Coordinates of C-alpha atoms in Angstrom, one line a residue:
M1065 CA 34.9 11.2 -41.6
F1066 CA 38.6 9.6 -41.3
A1067 CA 37.8 6.7 -43.6
D1068 CA 36.6 8.9 -46.4
E1069 CA 39.3 11.3 -46.2
W1070 CA 42.1 9.3 -45.3
R1071 CA 44.8 10.8 -47.9
Q1072 CA 44.2 14.5 -46.5
W1073 CA 44.8 13.1 -43.0
A1074 CA 48.0 11.3 -44.0
P1075 CA 50.4 14.4 -43.4
A1076 CA 49.1 14.7 -39.8
T1077 CA 49.5 10.9 -39.2
A1078 CA 53.1 11.2 -40.6
V1079 CA 54.1 14.2 -38.2
V1080 CA 52.8 12.2 -35.3
A1081 CA 54.6 9.1 -36.7
V1082 CA 58.0 11.2 -36.9
I1083 CA 57.6 12.6 -33.6
A1084 CA 56.6 9.3 -31.7
T1085 CA 59.6 7.9 -33.3
M1086 CA 61.9 10.4 -31.6
I1087 CA 60.0 9.9 -28.4
G1088 CA 60.4 6.4 -28.9
L1089 CA 64.2 6.4 -29.2
C1090 CA 64.2 8.7 -26.0
V1091 CA 62.2 6.1 -24.1
H1092 CA 64.1 3.2 -25.4
Q1093 CA 67.3 4.9 -24.4
F1094 CA 66.2 5.7 -21.2
A1095 CA 64.7 2.1 -20.5
W1096 CA 68.1 0.5 -21.4
T1097 CA 70.4 2.9 -19.4
T1098 CA 68.5 2.2 -16.4
A1099 CA 68.4 -1.8 -16.8
P1100 CA 70.5 -3.4 -14.4
Q1101 CA 72.9 -5.1 -16.9
F1102 CA 73.6 -1.8 -18.3
R1103 CA 74.7 -0.2 -15.1
A1104 CA 76.4 -3.2 -14.1
A1105 CA 78.5 -3.4 -17.3
V1106 CA 79.2 0.6 -16.9
A1107 CA 80.2 -0.1 -13.3
S1108 CA 82.6 -2.9 -14.3
A1109 CA 84.6 -0.6 -16.7
G1110 CA 85.0 2.2 -14.3
V1111 CA 83.1 4.7 -16.5
P1112 CA 80.6 7.2 -14.7
L1113 CA 77.2 6.6 -15.5
A1114 CA 76.7 10.5 -15.8
E1115 CA 78.5 10.2 -19.2
F1116 CA 75.7 8.4 -20.7
Q1117 CA 72.9 10.5 -19.0
I1118 CA 74.4 14.0 -19.3
L1119 CA 74.1 13.9 -23.3
S1120 CA 71.1 12.0 -23.2
V1121 CA 69.1 14.3 -20.8
T1122 CA 69.9 17.1 -23.1
I1123 CA 68.5 15.4 -26.4
Y1124 CA 65.5 14.2 -24.1
T1125 CA 64.9 17.9 -23.4
V1126 CA 65.0 19.3 -26.9
I1127 CA 62.7 16.4 -28.0
A1128 CA 60.5 17.2 -25.3
L1129 CA 60.0 20.6 -26.4
V1130 CA 59.8 19.8 -30.1
S1131 CA 57.3 17.1 -29.5
W1132 CA 55.2 19.1 -27.2
V1133 CA 54.9 22.0 -30.0
A1134 CA 54.4 19.6 -32.9
L1135 CA 52.0 17.5 -31.4
T1136 CA 49.8 20.1 -29.8
V1137 CA 50.0 22.0 -33.1
V1138 CA 48.9 19.1 -35.1
G1139 CA 46.2 18.3 -32.7
R1140 CA 44.7 21.8 -32.8
A1141 CA 44.9 21.9 -36.7
S1142 CA 43.0 18.7 -37.1
V1143 CA 40.3 19.8 -35.0
Q1144 CA 40.0 23.3 -36.8
A1145 CA 40.2 21.3 -40.2
T1146 CA 36.8 19.7 -39.3
R1147 CA 35.0 22.6 -38.1
H1148 CA 32.7 22.8 -41.4
S1149 CA 31.7 19.2 -41.1
H1150 CA 30.9 19.8 -37.4
A1151 CA 29.0 23.1 -38.0
L1152 CA 26.7 21.0 -40.4
W1153 CA 26.1 18.7 -37.7
L1154 CA 25.2 21.3 -35.6
L1155 CA 22.7 22.7 -38.2
L1156 CA 21.1 19.4 -38.7
G1157 CA 20.5 18.9 -34.9
A1158 CA 23.6 17.3 -33.4
S1159 CA 24.1 18.0 -29.8
P1160 CA 27.4 20.0 -28.8
R1161 CA 28.3 16.8 -26.6
A1162 CA 28.3 14.7 -29.9
V1163 CA 30.3 17.3 -32.0
F1164 CA 33.0 17.5 -29.0
L1165 CA 33.2 13.6 -28.9
S1166 CA 33.4 13.2 -32.6
A1167 CA 36.1 15.9 -32.9
L1168 CA 38.2 14.0 -30.3
L1169 CA 37.6 10.7 -31.8
V1170 CA 38.8 11.9 -35.2
L1171 CA 41.9 13.0 -33.3
V1172 CA 42.4 9.9 -31.5
I1173 CA 42.2 8.0 -34.6
V1174 CA 44.9 10.3 -36.6
S1175 CA 47.3 10.4 -33.2
L1176 CA 46.9 6.6 -32.5
C1177 CA 47.7 5.6 -36.1
G1178 CA 50.7 7.8 -36.1
A1179 CA 51.9 6.9 -32.5
I1180 CA 51.7 3.1 -33.6
L1181 CA 53.7 3.8 -36.5
G1182 CA 56.1 5.5 -34.2
A1183 CA 56.4 3.0 -31.9
L1184 CA 57.1 0.3 -34.5
A1185 CA 59.9 2.5 -36.1
S1186 CA 61.6 3.3 -32.9
T1187 CA 61.7 -0.2 -32.0
L1188 CA 63.2 -1.3 -35.3
L1189 CA 65.6 1.8 -35.3
G1190 CA 66.5 1.5 -31.5
S1191 CA 68.1 -2.1 -32.1
W1192 CA 71.0 -0.6 -33.6
A1193 CA 70.9 3.2 -33.2
I1194 CA 70.8 3.0 -29.2
P1195 CA 73.8 0.7 -29.2
A1196 CA 75.9 2.7 -31.4
F1197 CA 74.9 6.1 -29.6
N1198 CA 76.3 4.7 -26.2
T1199 CA 79.3 3.2 -27.9
A1200 CA 80.2 6.7 -29.3
V1201 CA 79.8 8.2 -26.0
S1202 CA 82.2 5.8 -24.5
A1203 CA 84.0 3.0 -26.6
S1204 CA 85.7 1.6 -23.4
V1205 CA 82.5 0.0 -22.0
D1206 CA 81.7 -3.7 -23.0
L1207 CA 78.0 -3.1 -23.4
P1208 CA 75.4 -6.1 -23.2
G1209 CA 73.2 -6.7 -26.0
F1210 CA 70.2 -4.3 -26.4
T1211 CA 67.0 -5.6 -24.9
I1212 CA 63.6 -3.9 -25.6
A1213 CA 61.5 -3.1 -22.5
P1214 CA 58.0 -4.6 -22.7
W1215 CA 56.5 -1.3 -21.4
A1216 CA 58.3 1.1 -23.8
P1217 CA 56.1 0.9 -26.9
V1218 CA 52.7 1.3 -24.7
A1219 CA 54.6 4.2 -23.1
I1220 CA 55.3 5.6 -26.4
V1221 CA 51.9 5.4 -27.9
I1222 CA 50.3 6.8 -24.4
V1223 CA 52.4 10.0 -24.4
S1224 CA 52.1 10.8 -28.1
V1225 CA 48.4 10.6 -28.2
V1226 CA 47.8 12.3 -24.9
T1227 CA 50.1 15.2 -26.0
A1228 CA 48.1 15.5 -29.4
M1229 CA 45.1 15.2 -27.2
V1230 CA 45.9 18.1 -25.1
G1231 CA 46.5 20.3 -28.3
G1232 CA 43.0 19.3 -29.6
L1233 CA 41.0 19.7 -26.3
M1234 CA 40.2 23.5 -26.6
P1235 CA 39.7 23.6 -30.3
A1236 CA 37.0 20.6 -30.1
R1237 CA 35.3 22.2 -27.2
R1238 CA 35.1 25.5 -29.1
A1239 CA 33.9 23.4 -32.2
S1240 CA 31.0 22.1 -30.0
R1241 CA 29.8 25.7 -29.0
I1242 CA 30.6 27.8 -31.8
Q1243 CA 27.6 29.1 -34.0
P1244 CA 27.3 27.1 -37.1
S1245 CA 26.9 30.5 -39.0
V1246 CA 30.4 31.3 -37.7
A1247 CA 32.1 28.1 -38.3
L1248 CA 30.9 28.1 -42.0
R1249 CA 32.6 31.2 -42.9
T1250 CA 35.1 31.0 -45.4
F1251 CA 37.8 32.8 -43.1
H1252 CA 37.6 33.6 -39.4
Q1253 CA 36.5 37.1 -38.8
P1254 CA 38.4 38.8 -36.2
G1255 CA 36.7 39.2 -32.8
R1256 CA 36.9 40.7 -29.5
R1257 CA 40.0 39.6 -27.5
T1258 CA 39.3 36.9 -25.5
L1259 CA 40.8 36.4 -21.6
S1260 CA 43.3 33.9 -23.0
T1261 CA 44.4 36.1 -25.6
V1262 CA 45.0 38.8 -23.0
F1263 CA 47.0 36.5 -21.0
R1264 CA 49.0 35.4 -23.7
I1265 CA 49.8 39.1 -24.9
I1266 CA 50.7 39.7 -21.3
G1267 CA 52.9 36.7 -21.2
G1268 CA 55.0 37.6 -24.4
F1269 CA 55.6 41.0 -23.4
F1270 CA 57.0 39.8 -19.8
F1271 CA 59.3 37.6 -21.7
L1272 CA 60.6 40.3 -24.0
V1273 CA 61.2 42.4 -20.8
V1274 CA 63.2 39.2 -19.4
A1275 CA 65.3 39.1 -22.7
A1276 CA 66.0 42.9 -22.6
A1277 CA 66.8 42.8 -19.0
L1278 CA 69.3 39.8 -19.8
V1279 CA 71.0 41.8 -22.6
V1280 CA 71.6 44.7 -20.3
A1281 CA 73.0 42.4 -17.8
S1282 CA 75.3 41.1 -20.4
S1283 CA 76.9 44.7 -21.1
F1284 CA 78.0 44.5 -17.3
A1285 CA 79.7 41.1 -17.7
S1286 CA 83.1 42.4 -16.8
Q1287 CA 81.8 43.8 -13.7
L1288 CA 79.7 40.7 -13.0
G1289 CA 82.8 38.3 -13.7
S1290 CA 81.2 36.5 -16.4
T1291 CA 83.4 36.6 -19.5
G1292 CA 84.4 33.1 -20.1
P1293 CA 82.7 31.1 -22.7
G1294 CA 80.5 29.2 -20.5
P1295 CA 79.0 31.9 -19.3
M1296 CA 78.6 33.6 -22.2
F1297 CA 76.8 30.6 -23.9
N1298 CA 74.3 30.2 -21.0
L1299 CA 73.6 34.3 -21.1
A1300 CA 73.0 34.1 -24.6
V1301 CA 70.5 31.2 -24.5
N1302 CA 68.9 32.2 -21.6
A1303 CA 68.2 35.6 -23.3
G1304 CA 67.4 34.4 -26.7
G1305 CA 65.1 31.6 -25.3
S1306 CA 63.2 34.0 -23.3
A1307 CA 62.8 36.2 -26.5
L1308 CA 61.8 32.9 -28.4
I1309 CA 59.1 32.3 -25.9
A1310 CA 58.1 36.1 -26.3
V1311 CA 57.7 35.9 -30.3
Y1312 CA 56.2 32.6 -29.9
L1313 CA 53.3 33.9 -27.6
L1314 CA 53.2 37.1 -29.8
C1315 CA 53.1 35.5 -33.3
P1316 CA 49.6 36.1 -34.3
E1317 CA 50.3 40.1 -33.9
I1318 CA 53.6 39.9 -35.4
V1319 CA 51.9 37.8 -38.4
R1320 CA 49.3 40.3 -38.8
F1321 CA 51.7 43.2 -39.0
I1322 CA 54.1 41.6 -41.7
F1323 CA 51.2 40.4 -43.9
W1324 CA 49.7 43.7 -43.8
L1325 CA 53.2 45.4 -44.6
L1326 CA 53.8 42.9 -47.5
H1327 CA 50.3 43.6 -48.9
K1328 CA 50.9 47.3 -49.1
L1329 CA 54.5 46.8 -50.6
F1330 CA 53.2 44.7 -53.2
A1331 CA 50.3 46.7 -53.9
R1332 CA 52.1 50.0 -54.4
A1333 CA 54.9 48.2 -56.6
G1334 CA 51.7 47.3 -58.7
L1335 CA 52.1 43.7 -58.3
V1336 CA 48.4 42.9 -58.0
V1337 CA 48.4 38.9 -57.9
P1338 CA 51.3 38.8 -55.2
A1339 CA 49.2 41.6 -53.5
L1340 CA 46.0 39.2 -53.7
G1341 CA 48.2 36.1 -52.4
T1342 CA 49.4 38.0 -49.2
R1343 CA 46.0 39.2 -48.6
A1344 CA 44.5 35.4 -48.8
A1345 CA 47.2 34.5 -46.3
A1346 CA 46.4 37.4 -44.1
A1347 CA 42.4 36.4 -44.3
R1348 CA 43.4 32.9 -43.2
A1349 CA 45.3 34.6 -40.0
Q1350 CA 44.5 32.0 -37.7
V1351 CA 45.6 29.2 -39.8
S1352 CA 48.6 31.0 -41.0
T1353 CA 49.7 31.6 -37.6
T1354 CA 49.3 27.9 -36.6
T1355 CA 51.7 27.3 -39.4
I1356 CA 54.0 30.0 -39.0
A1357 CA 54.5 29.6 -35.0
P1358 CA 56.2 26.2 -35.4
L1359 CA 58.4 27.5 -38.4
A1360 CA 59.4 30.9 -36.6
A1361 CA 60.3 28.7 -33.5
G1362 CA 62.3 26.1 -35.2
L1363 CA 64.2 28.8 -37.3
G1364 CA 64.8 30.9 -34.4
G1365 CA 65.8 28.1 -32.2
I1366 CA 68.2 26.9 -34.9
G1367 CA 69.5 30.3 -35.5
L1368 CA 69.9 31.0 -31.6
L1369 CA 71.8 27.8 -31.1
L1370 CA 74.1 28.2 -34.1
C1371 CA 75.0 31.7 -33.2
A1372 CA 75.8 31.0 -29.6
V1373 CA 77.8 27.7 -30.2
N1374 CA 79.9 29.3 -33.2
S1375 CA 80.1 32.5 -31.4
V1376 CA 81.6 30.5 -28.2
A1377 CA 84.0 28.3 -30.4
A1378 CA 85.3 31.4 -32.3
M1379 CA 86.1 33.2 -28.8
T1380 CA 87.6 29.8 -27.7
E1381 CA 89.7 29.6 -30.8
I1382 CA 91.1 33.1 -29.9
L1383 CA 91.7 32.7 -26.4
Q1384 CA 93.0 29.0 -26.5
P1385 CA 94.3 28.3 -30.3
G1386 CA 94.0 24.9 -31.6
T1387 CA 91.1 23.8 -29.4
P1388 CA 89.1 21.3 -30.8
T1389 CA 85.5 21.5 -31.0
N1390 CA 83.0 18.6 -31.8
L1391 CA 79.5 20.1 -33.0
A1392 CA 78.0 16.6 -33.9
D1393 CA 75.6 17.0 -31.0
V1394 CA 74.7 20.5 -32.2
W1395 CA 74.0 19.6 -35.7
T1396 CA 72.0 16.4 -34.5
I1397 CA 69.6 18.7 -32.6
V1398 CA 69.4 21.3 -35.3
A1399 CA 68.3 18.3 -37.7
V1400 CA 65.7 17.1 -35.0
V1401 CA 64.2 20.6 -35.1
A1402 CA 64.4 21.2 -38.5
V1403 CA 62.5 18.2 -39.7
S1404 CA 60.2 18.5 -36.8
M1405 CA 59.2 22.1 -37.4
L1406 CA 58.9 21.8 -41.3
A1407 CA 56.8 18.5 -40.9
T1408 CA 54.6 20.2 -38.6
S1409 CA 53.9 23.5 -40.7
A1410 CA 53.4 21.2 -43.7
A1411 CA 50.7 19.1 -42.1
V1412 CA 48.9 22.3 -40.7
V1413 CA 48.9 23.5 -44.3
A1414 CA 47.8 20.3 -45.8
L1415 CA 44.9 20.4 -43.6
S1416 CA 44.0 23.8 -43.9
A1417 CA 44.1 23.3 -47.9
R1418 CA 40.9 21.1 -47.6
G1419 CA 38.3 22.4 -49.5
R1420 CA 40.4 24.9 -51.4
G1421 CA 39.1 23.6 -54.8
R1422 CA 36.3 25.6 -54.5
E1423 CA 38.4 29.0 -54.2
I1424 CA 40.4 27.9 -57.3
A1425 CA 37.5 27.2 -59.2
L1426 CA 36.0 30.9 -58.2
L1427 CA 39.5 32.4 -59.3
Q1428 CA 39.3 30.6 -62.5
A1429 CA 35.6 31.5 -63.1
A1430 CA 36.8 35.3 -62.5
G1431 CA 39.1 35.2 -65.3
M1432 CA 42.5 34.1 -63.6
H1433 CA 44.5 31.8 -65.7
A1434 CA 46.5 28.8 -64.0
G1435 CA 49.8 30.7 -64.1
Q1436 CA 48.2 33.5 -62.3
V1437 CA 46.9 31.1 -59.6
R1438 CA 50.2 29.6 -59.1
V1439 CA 51.8 32.9 -58.6
L1440 CA 49.2 33.9 -56.1
I1441 CA 50.0 30.6 -54.2
A1442 CA 53.6 31.4 -54.4
A1443 CA 53.0 34.9 -52.9
E1444 CA 50.8 33.3 -50.2
S1445 CA 53.6 30.7 -49.1
F1446 CA 56.3 33.4 -49.4
A1447 CA 54.5 35.7 -46.9
M1448 CA 54.3 33.0 -44.8
S1449 CA 57.9 32.1 -44.9
I1450 CA 58.9 35.7 -44.8
A1451 CA 56.7 36.2 -41.5
A1452 CA 58.3 33.2 -40.1
A1453 CA 61.9 34.2 -40.8
V1454 CA 61.3 37.6 -39.7
T1455 CA 59.8 36.4 -36.4
A1456 CA 62.7 34.2 -35.8
V1457 CA 65.1 36.9 -36.2
V1458 CA 64.3 38.4 -32.8
P1459 CA 65.6 35.6 -30.6
V1460 CA 68.8 35.4 -33.0
V1461 CA 69.5 39.1 -32.6
I1462 CA 69.2 39.1 -28.9
G1463 CA 71.5 36.1 -28.4
G1464 CA 73.9 37.8 -30.7
L1465 CA 73.7 41.1 -28.7
V1466 CA 74.7 39.1 -25.6
C1467 CA 77.4 37.4 -27.4
A1468 CA 78.7 40.5 -28.5
F1469 CA 78.9 42.3 -24.8
V1470 CA 80.3 39.4 -23.4
S1471 CA 82.9 38.7 -25.8
S1472 CA 83.7 42.6 -25.8
A1473 CA 84.5 42.3 -22.1
A1474 CA 86.7 39.1 -22.5
L1475 CA 88.8 40.4 -25.5
D1476 CA 89.4 44.1 -24.4
G1477 CA 86.6 45.5 -26.9
A1478 CA 86.7 43.1 -29.6
A1479 CA 83.3 41.6 -29.9
V1480 CA 83.0 37.9 -31.7
V1481 CA 79.6 37.2 -33.1
V1482 CA 79.1 34.6 -35.8
W1483 CA 75.7 35.3 -37.4
P1484 CA 73.9 32.2 -39.1
L1485 CA 73.0 34.1 -42.0
P1486 CA 73.6 31.3 -44.2
S1487 CA 71.3 28.6 -42.3
M1488 CA 68.5 31.3 -41.8
L1489 CA 68.5 32.2 -45.6
L1490 CA 68.3 28.2 -46.1
G1491 CA 65.5 27.9 -43.8
L1492 CA 63.7 30.8 -45.4
L1493 CA 64.1 28.8 -48.8
A1494 CA 63.5 25.5 -47.5
S1495 CA 60.0 26.7 -46.0
W1496 CA 58.9 28.8 -48.7
I1497 CA 59.5 25.4 -51.2
L1498 CA 57.7 22.9 -49.0
L1499 CA 54.7 25.3 -48.2
F1500 CA 54.5 26.0 -52.0
I1501 CA 54.4 22.4 -52.8
I1502 CA 51.8 21.6 -50.2
L1503 CA 49.6 24.4 -51.2
V1504 CA 50.1 23.7 -55.0
I1505 CA 49.3 20.1 -55.0
P1506 CA 45.5 20.3 -54.3
T1507 CA 45.2 22.8 -56.9
I1508 CA 46.5 20.4 -59.9
A1509 CA 43.1 18.7 -60.3
P1510 CA 41.0 21.9 -60.2
L1511 CA 43.1 23.6 -62.7
R1512 CA 43.0 20.5 -64.9
D1513 CA 39.5 20.1 -65.1
G1514 CA 38.5 23.6 -64.9
P1515 CA 36.2 25.6 -62.8
G1516 CA 32.7 23.9 -64.0
A1517 CA 33.5 20.3 -62.7
Q1518 CA 34.6 21.5 -59.4
L1519 CA 31.7 23.8 -58.7
R1520 CA 29.4 21.2 -59.9
E1521 CA 30.9 18.8 -57.6
Q1522 CA 30.5 21.3 -54.4
G1523 CA 26.9 21.9 -55.5
T1524 CA 26.1 18.2 -55.4

């Protein structure tokens, strides 16, 4: 299955490789900073080891969260992409155990290929990136030559593969137990809510309540004595982070509502093809949600971080004019999150686009020309991007409200909030373009060859 369609698995393998590279840099950094020769050099220079560890721990935490989301999402999408093939296996008499093991085997191959590439890339990059990073942290330390710990590449591969497997374990179990007739449907039909769905929704509302409570608490900042830049940043990140978790958990419900609203707006405006494209995105609600959730988390996290940091910097400038601010670490985190989440969504879309040639052929046979097909795809990708952006606005607004309340208490009623509108719009545009490109590439050959060739190929 992997060997026959390796090109279609390439995006998922590339995402695993990118994430494994970031994990690898963290592993090599940890291994080097805990080496005896590194500690001896730092001690002899009289520099606290904590200077290297504090920033490293922050980056470790961000990359760990990003890696968990990206690898589990790719793992889940990789298994979902093979559900039609496994349904045919079940129809032909394969046992559920064989289907389960086959789904896991494909995921192991995809994740292992990406993890090995990532381990090699991080080892090559680490030889100059890690010394450069530590020299930037403290140039006064005469650091020893960088050496690679023998266990580091193995740890990178194991962590990357296991994390991806965690994401694909439950989908593989469902793929082995689902009725073939259900799996062979073109789209997932809405069914009854499972117990896990109920717990997910309850968890989402719980974190929303936590975020609302923190916003209310921030309105009493003067009474609580939390009016400095530090407390404002911490409270904004905690409240916005709680809202981010909430919208991530409630993403399927939010996405369905946004798709329904966009479809109504396009239909009332008489835009038939865009309305059909939005309907297509809504029909693929499960795949669309898997695509949108990491995008929304990435956009929301970036927007929240920029809002909190820039608002704190603006308030600090008012309280202490001329205070220097270095946002290099913030922009590094923003770049890591942006690249990872966009790549993850692109991989999910690429996996879900398998077999869409037949859909394009049917649309052509129904009389839709190539330009209309591209407009339909543009509308579908636009609906997914808008859904991600709207979902991402929630944590940003929550964090901004906290900054407004705290800064108002600190500055005698003058609220200071720097909204990251340009960054959010840029994220919306970038995600729309990326999703459109990924969706339109599989349609090039069917649109060129015409519906007859594609339908004959499907029939053989």
